[in-house]
Coordinates of C-alpha atoms in Angstrom, one line a residue:
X929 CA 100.8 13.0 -7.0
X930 CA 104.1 12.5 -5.2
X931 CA 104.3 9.7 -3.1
X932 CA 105.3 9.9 0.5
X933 CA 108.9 8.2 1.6
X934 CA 108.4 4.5 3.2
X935 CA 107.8 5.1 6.4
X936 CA 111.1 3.6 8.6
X937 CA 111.0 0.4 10.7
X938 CA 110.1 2.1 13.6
X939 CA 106.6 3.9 12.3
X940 CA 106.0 0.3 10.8
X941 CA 106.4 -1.1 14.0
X942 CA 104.3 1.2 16.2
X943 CA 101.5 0.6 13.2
X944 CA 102.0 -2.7 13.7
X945 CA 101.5 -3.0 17.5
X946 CA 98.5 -0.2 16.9
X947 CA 96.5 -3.0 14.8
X948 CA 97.4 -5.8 16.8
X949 CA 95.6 -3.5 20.1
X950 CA 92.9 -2.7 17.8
X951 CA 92.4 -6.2 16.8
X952 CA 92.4 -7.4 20.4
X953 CA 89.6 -4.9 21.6
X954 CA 87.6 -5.5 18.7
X955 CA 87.9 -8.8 18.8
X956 CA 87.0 -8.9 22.3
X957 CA 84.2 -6.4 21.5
X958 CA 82.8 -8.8 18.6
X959 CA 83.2 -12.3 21.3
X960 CA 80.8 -10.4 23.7
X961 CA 78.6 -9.2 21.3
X962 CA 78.1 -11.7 18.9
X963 CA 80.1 -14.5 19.8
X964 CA 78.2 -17.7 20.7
X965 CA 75.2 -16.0 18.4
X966 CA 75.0 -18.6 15.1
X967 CA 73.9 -16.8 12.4
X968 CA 72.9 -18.4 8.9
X969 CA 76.8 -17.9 7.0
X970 CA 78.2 -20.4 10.1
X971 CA 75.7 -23.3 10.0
X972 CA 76.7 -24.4 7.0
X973 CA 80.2 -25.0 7.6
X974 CA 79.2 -26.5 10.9
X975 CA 76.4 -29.0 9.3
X976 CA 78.9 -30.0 6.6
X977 CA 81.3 -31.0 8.7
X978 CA 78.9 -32.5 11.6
X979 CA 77.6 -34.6 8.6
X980 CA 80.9 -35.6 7.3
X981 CA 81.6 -37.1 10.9
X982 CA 78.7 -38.9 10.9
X983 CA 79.3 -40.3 7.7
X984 CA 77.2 -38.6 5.5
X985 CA 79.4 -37.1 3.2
X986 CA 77.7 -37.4 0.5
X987 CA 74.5 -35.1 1.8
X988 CA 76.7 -32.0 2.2
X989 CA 75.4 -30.4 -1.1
X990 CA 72.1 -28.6 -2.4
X991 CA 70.6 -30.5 -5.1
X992 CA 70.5 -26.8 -7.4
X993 CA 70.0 -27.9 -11.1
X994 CA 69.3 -24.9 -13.2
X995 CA 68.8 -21.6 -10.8
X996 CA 70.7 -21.5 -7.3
X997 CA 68.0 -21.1 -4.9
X998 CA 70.4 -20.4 -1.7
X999 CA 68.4 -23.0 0.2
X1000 CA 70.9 -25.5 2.2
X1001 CA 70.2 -29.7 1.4
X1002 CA 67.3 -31.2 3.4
X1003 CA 70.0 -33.3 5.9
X1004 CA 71.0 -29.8 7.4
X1005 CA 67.5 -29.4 8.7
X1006 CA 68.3 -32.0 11.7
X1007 CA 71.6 -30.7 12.2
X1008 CA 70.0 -27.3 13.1
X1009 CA 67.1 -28.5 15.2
X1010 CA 69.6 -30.6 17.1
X1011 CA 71.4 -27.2 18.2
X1012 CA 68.9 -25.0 18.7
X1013 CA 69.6 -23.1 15.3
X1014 CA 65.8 -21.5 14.2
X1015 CA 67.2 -19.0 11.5
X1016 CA 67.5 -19.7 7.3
X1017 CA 69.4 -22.3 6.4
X1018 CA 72.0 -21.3 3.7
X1019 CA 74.1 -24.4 1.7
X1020 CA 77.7 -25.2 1.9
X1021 CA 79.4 -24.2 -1.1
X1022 CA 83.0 -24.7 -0.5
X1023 CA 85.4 -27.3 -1.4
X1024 CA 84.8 -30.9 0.6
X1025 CA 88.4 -31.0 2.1
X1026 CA 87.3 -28.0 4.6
X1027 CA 84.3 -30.2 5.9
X1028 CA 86.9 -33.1 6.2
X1029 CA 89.0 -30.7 8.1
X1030 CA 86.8 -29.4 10.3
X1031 CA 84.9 -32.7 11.0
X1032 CA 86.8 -33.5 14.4
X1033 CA 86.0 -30.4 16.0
X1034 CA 81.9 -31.3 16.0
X1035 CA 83.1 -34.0 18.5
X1036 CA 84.9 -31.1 20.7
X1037 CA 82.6 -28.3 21.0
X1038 CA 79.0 -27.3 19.8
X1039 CA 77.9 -24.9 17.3
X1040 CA 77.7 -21.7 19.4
X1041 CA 81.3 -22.3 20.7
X1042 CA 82.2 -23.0 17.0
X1043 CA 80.7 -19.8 16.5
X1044 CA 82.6 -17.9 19.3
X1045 CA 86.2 -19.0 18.1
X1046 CA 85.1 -18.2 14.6
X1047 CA 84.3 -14.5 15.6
X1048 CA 87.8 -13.7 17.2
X1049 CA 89.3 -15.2 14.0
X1050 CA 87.5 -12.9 11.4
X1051 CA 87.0 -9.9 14.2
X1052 CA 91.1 -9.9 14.5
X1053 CA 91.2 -10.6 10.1
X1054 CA 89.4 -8.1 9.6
X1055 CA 91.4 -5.3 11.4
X1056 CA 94.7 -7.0 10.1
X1057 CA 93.3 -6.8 6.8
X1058 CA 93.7 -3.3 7.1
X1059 CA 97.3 -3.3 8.5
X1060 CA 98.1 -5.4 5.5
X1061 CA 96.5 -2.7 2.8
X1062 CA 98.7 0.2 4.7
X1063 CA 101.5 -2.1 4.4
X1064 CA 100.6 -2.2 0.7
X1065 CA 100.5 1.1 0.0
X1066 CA 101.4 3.6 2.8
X1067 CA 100.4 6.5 1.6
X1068 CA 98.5 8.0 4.7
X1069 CA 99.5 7.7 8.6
X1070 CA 98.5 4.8 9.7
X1071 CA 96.3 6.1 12.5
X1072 CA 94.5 7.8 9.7
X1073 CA 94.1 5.5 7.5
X1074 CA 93.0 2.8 10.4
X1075 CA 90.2 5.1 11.1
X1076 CA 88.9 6.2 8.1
X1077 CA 88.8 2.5 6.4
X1078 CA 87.1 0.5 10.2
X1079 CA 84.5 3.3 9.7
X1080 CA 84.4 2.3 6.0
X1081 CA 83.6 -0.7 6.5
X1082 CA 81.2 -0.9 9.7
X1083 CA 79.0 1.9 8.9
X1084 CA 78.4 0.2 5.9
X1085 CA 76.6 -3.8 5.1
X1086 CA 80.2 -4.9 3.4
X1087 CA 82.0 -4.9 6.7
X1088 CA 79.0 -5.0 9.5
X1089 CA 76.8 -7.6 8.4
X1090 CA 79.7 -10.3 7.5
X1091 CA 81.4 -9.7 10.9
X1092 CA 77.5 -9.9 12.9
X1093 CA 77.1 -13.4 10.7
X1094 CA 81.5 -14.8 10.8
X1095 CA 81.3 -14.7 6.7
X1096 CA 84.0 -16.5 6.3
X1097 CA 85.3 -13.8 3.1
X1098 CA 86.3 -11.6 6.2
X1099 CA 89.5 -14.4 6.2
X1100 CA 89.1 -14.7 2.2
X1101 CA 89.3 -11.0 2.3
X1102 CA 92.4 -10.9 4.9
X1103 CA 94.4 -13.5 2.4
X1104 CA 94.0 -11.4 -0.4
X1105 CA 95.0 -7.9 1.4
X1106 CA 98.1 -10.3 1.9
X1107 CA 98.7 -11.4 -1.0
X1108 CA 98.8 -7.7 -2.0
X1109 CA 101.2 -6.6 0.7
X1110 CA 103.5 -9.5 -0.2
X1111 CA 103.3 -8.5 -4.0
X1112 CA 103.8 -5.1 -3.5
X1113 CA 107.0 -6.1 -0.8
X1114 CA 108.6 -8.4 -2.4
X1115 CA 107.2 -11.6 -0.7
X1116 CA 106.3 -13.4 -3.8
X1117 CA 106.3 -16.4 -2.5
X1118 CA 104.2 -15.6 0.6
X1119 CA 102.2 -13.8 -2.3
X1120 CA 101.2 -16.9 -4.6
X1121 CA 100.8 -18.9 -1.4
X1122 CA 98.1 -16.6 0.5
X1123 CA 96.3 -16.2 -3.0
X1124 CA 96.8 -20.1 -3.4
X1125 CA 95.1 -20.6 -0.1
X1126 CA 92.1 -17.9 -0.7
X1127 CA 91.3 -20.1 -4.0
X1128 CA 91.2 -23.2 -1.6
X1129 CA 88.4 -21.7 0.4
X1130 CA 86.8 -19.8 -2.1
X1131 CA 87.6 -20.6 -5.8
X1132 CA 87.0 -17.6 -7.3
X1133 CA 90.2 -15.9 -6.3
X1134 CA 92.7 -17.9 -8.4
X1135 CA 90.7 -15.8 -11.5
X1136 CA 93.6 -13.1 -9.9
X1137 CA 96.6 -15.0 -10.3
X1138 CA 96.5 -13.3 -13.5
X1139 CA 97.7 -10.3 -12.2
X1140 CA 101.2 -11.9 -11.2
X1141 CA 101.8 -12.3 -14.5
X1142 CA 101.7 -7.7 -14.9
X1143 CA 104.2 -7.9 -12.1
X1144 CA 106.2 -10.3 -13.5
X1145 CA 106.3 -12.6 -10.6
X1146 CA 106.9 -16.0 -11.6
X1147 CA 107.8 -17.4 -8.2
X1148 CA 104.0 -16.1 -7.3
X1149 CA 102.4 -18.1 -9.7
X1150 CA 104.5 -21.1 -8.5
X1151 CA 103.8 -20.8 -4.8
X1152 CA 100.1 -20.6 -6.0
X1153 CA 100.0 -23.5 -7.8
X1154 CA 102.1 -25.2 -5.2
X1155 CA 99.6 -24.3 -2.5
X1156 CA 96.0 -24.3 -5.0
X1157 CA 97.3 -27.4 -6.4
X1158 CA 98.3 -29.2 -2.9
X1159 CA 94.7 -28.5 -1.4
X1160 CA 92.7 -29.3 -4.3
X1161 CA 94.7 -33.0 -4.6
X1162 CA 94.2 -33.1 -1.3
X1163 CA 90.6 -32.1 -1.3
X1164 CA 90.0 -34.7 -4.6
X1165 CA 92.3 -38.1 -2.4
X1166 CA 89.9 -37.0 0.8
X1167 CA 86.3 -36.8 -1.0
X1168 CA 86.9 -38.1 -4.3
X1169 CA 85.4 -37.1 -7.5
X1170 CA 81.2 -37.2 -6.7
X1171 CA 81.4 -34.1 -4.1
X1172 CA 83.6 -31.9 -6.0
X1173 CA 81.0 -32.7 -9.3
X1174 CA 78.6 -31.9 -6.6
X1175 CA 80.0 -28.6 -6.0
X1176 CA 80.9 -27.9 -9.6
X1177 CA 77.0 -27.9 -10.0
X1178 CA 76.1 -26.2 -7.6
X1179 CA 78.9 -23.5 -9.1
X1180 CA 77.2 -23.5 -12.5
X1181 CA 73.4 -23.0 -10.8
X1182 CA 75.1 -20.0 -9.0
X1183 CA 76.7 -18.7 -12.7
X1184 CA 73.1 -19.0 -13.8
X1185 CA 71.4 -17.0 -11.4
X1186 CA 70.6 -13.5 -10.4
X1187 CA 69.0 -12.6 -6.9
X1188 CA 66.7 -9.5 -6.5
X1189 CA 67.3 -9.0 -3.0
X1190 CA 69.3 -6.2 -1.3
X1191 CA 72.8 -7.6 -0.5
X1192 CA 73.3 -8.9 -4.1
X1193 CA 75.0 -6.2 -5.9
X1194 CA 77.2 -6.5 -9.5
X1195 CA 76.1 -5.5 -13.2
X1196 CA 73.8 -8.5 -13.5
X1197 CA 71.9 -7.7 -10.9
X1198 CA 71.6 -3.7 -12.3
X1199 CA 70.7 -5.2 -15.7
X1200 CA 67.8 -7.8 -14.0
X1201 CA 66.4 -4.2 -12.7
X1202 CA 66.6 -2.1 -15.9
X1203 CA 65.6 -5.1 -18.2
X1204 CA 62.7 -5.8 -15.9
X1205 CA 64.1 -9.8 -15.7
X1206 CA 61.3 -11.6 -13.4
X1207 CA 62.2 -14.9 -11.1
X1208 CA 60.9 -16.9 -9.1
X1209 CA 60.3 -16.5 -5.5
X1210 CA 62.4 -19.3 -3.4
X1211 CA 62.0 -18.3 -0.4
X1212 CA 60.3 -15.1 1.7
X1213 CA 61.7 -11.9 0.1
X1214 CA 63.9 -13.5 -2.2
X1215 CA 63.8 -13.6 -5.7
X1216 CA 66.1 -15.8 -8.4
X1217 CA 65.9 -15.3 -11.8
X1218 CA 67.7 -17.4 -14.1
X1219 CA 70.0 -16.2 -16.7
X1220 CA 69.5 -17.0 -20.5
X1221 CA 72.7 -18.7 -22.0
X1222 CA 73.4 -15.8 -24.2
X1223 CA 73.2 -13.8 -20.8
X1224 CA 75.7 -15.8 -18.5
X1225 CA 78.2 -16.4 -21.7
X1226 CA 78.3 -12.6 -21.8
X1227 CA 78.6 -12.1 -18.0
X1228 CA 81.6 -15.0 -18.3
X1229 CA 83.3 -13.6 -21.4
X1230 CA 83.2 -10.0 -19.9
X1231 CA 84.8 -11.2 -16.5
X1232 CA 87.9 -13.1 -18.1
X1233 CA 88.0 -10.2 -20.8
X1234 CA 88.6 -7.8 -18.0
X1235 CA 91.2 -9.6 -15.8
X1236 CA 92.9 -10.9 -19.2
X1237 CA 92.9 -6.8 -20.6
X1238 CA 93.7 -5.2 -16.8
X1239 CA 96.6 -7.9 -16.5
X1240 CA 97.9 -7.1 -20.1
X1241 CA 97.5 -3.3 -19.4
X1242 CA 99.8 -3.8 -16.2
X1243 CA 102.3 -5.5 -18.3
X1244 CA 102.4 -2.9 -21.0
X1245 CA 102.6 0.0 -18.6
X1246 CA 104.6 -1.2 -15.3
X1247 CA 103.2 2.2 -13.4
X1248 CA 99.6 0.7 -13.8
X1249 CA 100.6 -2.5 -12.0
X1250 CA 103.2 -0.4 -9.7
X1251 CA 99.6 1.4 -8.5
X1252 CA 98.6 1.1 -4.8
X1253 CA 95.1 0.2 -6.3
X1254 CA 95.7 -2.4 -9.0
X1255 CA 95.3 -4.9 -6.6
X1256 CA 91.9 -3.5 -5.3
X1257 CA 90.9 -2.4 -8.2
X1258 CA 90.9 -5.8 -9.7
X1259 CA 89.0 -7.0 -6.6
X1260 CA 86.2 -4.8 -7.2
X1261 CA 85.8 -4.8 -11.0
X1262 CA 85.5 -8.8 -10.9
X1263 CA 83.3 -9.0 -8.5
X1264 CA 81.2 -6.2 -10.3
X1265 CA 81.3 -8.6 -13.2
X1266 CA 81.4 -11.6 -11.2
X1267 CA 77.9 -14.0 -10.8
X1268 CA 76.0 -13.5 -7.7
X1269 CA 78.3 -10.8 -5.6
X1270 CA 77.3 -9.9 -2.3
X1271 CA 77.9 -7.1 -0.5
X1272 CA 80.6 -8.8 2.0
X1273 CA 82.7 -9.7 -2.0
X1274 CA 83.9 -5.9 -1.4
X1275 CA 85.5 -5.7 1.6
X1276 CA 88.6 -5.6 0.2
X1277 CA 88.3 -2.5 -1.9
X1278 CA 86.2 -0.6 0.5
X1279 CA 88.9 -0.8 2.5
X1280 CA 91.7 0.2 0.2
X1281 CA 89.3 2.9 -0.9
X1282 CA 90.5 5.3 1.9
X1283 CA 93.8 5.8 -0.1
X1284 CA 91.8 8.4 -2.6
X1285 CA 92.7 11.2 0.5
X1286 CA 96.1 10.8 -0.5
X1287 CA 95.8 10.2 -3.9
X1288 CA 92.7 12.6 -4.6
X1289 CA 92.2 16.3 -3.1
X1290 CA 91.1 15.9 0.1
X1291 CA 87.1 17.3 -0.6
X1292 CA 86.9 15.6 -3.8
X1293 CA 88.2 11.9 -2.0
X1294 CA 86.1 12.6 1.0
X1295 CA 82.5 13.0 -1.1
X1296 CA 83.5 9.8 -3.4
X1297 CA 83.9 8.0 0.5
X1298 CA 80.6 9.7 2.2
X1299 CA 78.3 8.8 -1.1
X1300 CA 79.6 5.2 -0.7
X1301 CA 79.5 4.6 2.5
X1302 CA 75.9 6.3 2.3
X1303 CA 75.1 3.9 -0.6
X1304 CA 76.0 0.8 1.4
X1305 CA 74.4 1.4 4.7
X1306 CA 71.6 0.5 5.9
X1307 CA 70.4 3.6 5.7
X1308 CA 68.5 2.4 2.0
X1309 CA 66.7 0.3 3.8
X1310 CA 64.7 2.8 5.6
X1311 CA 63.8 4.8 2.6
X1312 CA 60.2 6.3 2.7
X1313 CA 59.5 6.0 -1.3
X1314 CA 59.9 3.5 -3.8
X1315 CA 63.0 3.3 -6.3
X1316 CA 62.8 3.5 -9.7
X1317 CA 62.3 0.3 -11.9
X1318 CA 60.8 -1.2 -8.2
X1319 CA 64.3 -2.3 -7.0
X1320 CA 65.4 -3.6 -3.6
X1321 CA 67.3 0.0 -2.7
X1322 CA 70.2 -1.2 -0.9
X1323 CA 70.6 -3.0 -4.3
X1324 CA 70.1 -0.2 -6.7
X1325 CA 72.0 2.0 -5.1
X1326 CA 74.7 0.1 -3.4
X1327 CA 75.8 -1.3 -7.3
X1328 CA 75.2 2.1 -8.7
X1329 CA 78.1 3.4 -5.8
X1330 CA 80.5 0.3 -6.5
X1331 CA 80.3 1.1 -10.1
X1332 CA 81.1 4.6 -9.4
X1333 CA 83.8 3.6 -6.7
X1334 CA 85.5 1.4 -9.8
X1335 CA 85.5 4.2 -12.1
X1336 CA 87.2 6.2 -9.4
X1337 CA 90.3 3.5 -8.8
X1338 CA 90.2 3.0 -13.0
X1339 CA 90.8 6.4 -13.2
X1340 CA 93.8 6.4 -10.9
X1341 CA 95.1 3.2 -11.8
X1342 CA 95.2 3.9 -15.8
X1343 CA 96.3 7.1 -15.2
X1344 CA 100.0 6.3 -14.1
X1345 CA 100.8 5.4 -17.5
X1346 CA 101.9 8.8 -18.1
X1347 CA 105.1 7.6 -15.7
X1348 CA 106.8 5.3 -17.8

């Protein structure tokens, strides 16, 4: 494939002012519709820090031992009643400093307003999130691209149930489509400190500071440590050592457990359906089987293998990591491998995915997209027979399409050896 010429300051800046529209309406679209509307991925964040105001810090964390049930602590119960909120009750498992931080606004608003303001930050994230990935890698017009990667992701359970229920990866998701544009641009800084950041919230994105070391960014990796390192000092001085060993447990239940449930989709999962694995049912519907030790060192060795090999590869072969999917692909193949994925972990690379109409003829890109987006509808869920190996379907089959999605970027990625 040829690539296109950069497109000139002035198509930049119409794109630019074309997402910042689209971000507004939708936005605005999101505030009416779900705005004000709490759903069981905000309460969390808003019992955690109502608690930490009150002065309960040290009730902010499910008591998970062995298998991660996804049941929140008992003190959120009250929190919940006290606002009206009737729904499941999920558990907080970010680092302490964010409760801390948000602490002070419990004393300025209630959760449904919480909820509101939450909605036109990740409605706007998300659509920026895009912008940032055409930044990345222009290959298509924007208005395109725009198009085909907002249907992407709202016709399918990746983008439209996190944005109905203010996940907070939709922001995860928008620092890490800019940490990609700033790689790919020459922002390195910026780079390290947006990745730095998306580890503060989330943890599991510093495993991708590996990949600075392909493009031979050294100021990246500084920035991230500068940034990672500030927040989780900051987070350790704020809450001391008990909550982050609170949280670390609660990590290593999660790195034990596999759900058999419909919106948790990597290779564990697919091997819990084909081994027959059985669990234990922790609440209505959902299923958590706990993972041998053989089983999770595998599932941890193959992750770090795979990052380690694709950042190595990158190195070797400066095409790979020159690839307008490196940076997606990575995404996707660690949270394939990752423990306990859900379907909102691949927004990123269902977004990027859009870029196989440039990089794939046009029939051949276009079936890969409608079998995903198929795959990780909704439309599984209305399925009038019964999957094979009795799997949830949105499960089976969304997995079954990201594993075929990652073949497809693999392919493209590895591929570009043949340039140097």
């Amino acid at each position: 494939m040829i690539s296109p010429p950069p497109p000139s300051s002035e198509i930049r800046r119409i794109a630019f002012l074309t997402a910042l529209v689209a971000a507004l309406v939708f936005a605005s679209y999101c505030w009416w519709t779900y705005g004000g509307k709490p759903g069981a991925d905000v309460l969390p964040l808003w019992a955690a820090a109502k608690l930490w105001a009150a002065g309960m810090s040290e009730a902010i964390y499910a008591a998970d031992t062995s298998v991660f049930t996804l049941n929140g602590p008992p003190a959120f119960g009250p929190v919940a009643e006290a606002e009206g909120y009737r729904a499941e009750i999920y558990p907080f498992i970010y680092p302490p400093i964010w409760a801390a931080l948000m602490a002070p606004l419990t004393g300025l608003m209630d959760l449904a307003r919480f909820d509101a303001y939450l909605t036109l930050v990740n409605a706007s994230a998300l659509v920026m999130g895009l912008w940032l990935i055409w930044r990345a890698a222009p290959l298509l017009p924007f208005t395109t691209y725009l198009a085909a990667g907002f249907l992407m992701l709202l016709v399918t359970t990746v983008g439209l149930l996190p944005v109905m229920g203010n996940q907070v990866q939709i922001f995860v998701a928008f620092l890490l489509a800019l940490t990609m544009e700033r790689s790919r641009n020459g922002g390195d800084v910026a780079a390290g400190a947006a990745l730095g950041l998306a580890a503060a919230l989330k943890l599991y994105p510093a495993l991708f500071v590996v990949l600075f070391f392909a493009t031979r960014q050294p100021r990246a990796v500084l920035a991230f440590v500068v940034v990672g390192g500030t927040l989780g000092l900051g987070s350790l001085a704020v809450a001391g050592w008990p909550l982050h060993a609170d949280l670390l447990s609660q990590l290593r239940a999660i790195g034990r457990t596999v759900f058999q449930i419909n919106l948790s989709m990597n290779l564990d999962a697919l091997w819990a359906i084909v081994s027959g694995a059985t669990g234990t049912e922790v609440a209505p519907g959902r299923i958590a089987i706990e993972k041998p030790a053989l089983w999770s060192t595998v599932s941890r060795t193959s992750l770090i293998a795979f990052l380690a090999l694709y950042a190595l590869a990158g190195r070797q072969w400066p095409a790979i990591a020159d690839h307008p999917l490196y940076w997606p692909t990575a995404i996707l193949g660690a949270a394939l491998l990752g423990p306990l994925s859900w379907a909102f972990h691949y927004i990123t690379p269902i977004a990027a995915a859009p870029l196989l109409l440039a990089l794939r003829p046009p029939r051949t890109a276009l079936l890969v997209l409608v079998l995903v987006a198929l795959c990780l509808s909704f439309l599984p869920l209305t399925l009038p027979f019964s999957m094979p190996f009795d799997a949830p379907p949105l499960q089976l089959l969304g997995t079954l399409a990201l594993i075929g999605l990652f073949a497809a970027f693999l392919i493209e990625v590895l591929g570009a050896r043949s340039a140097d």
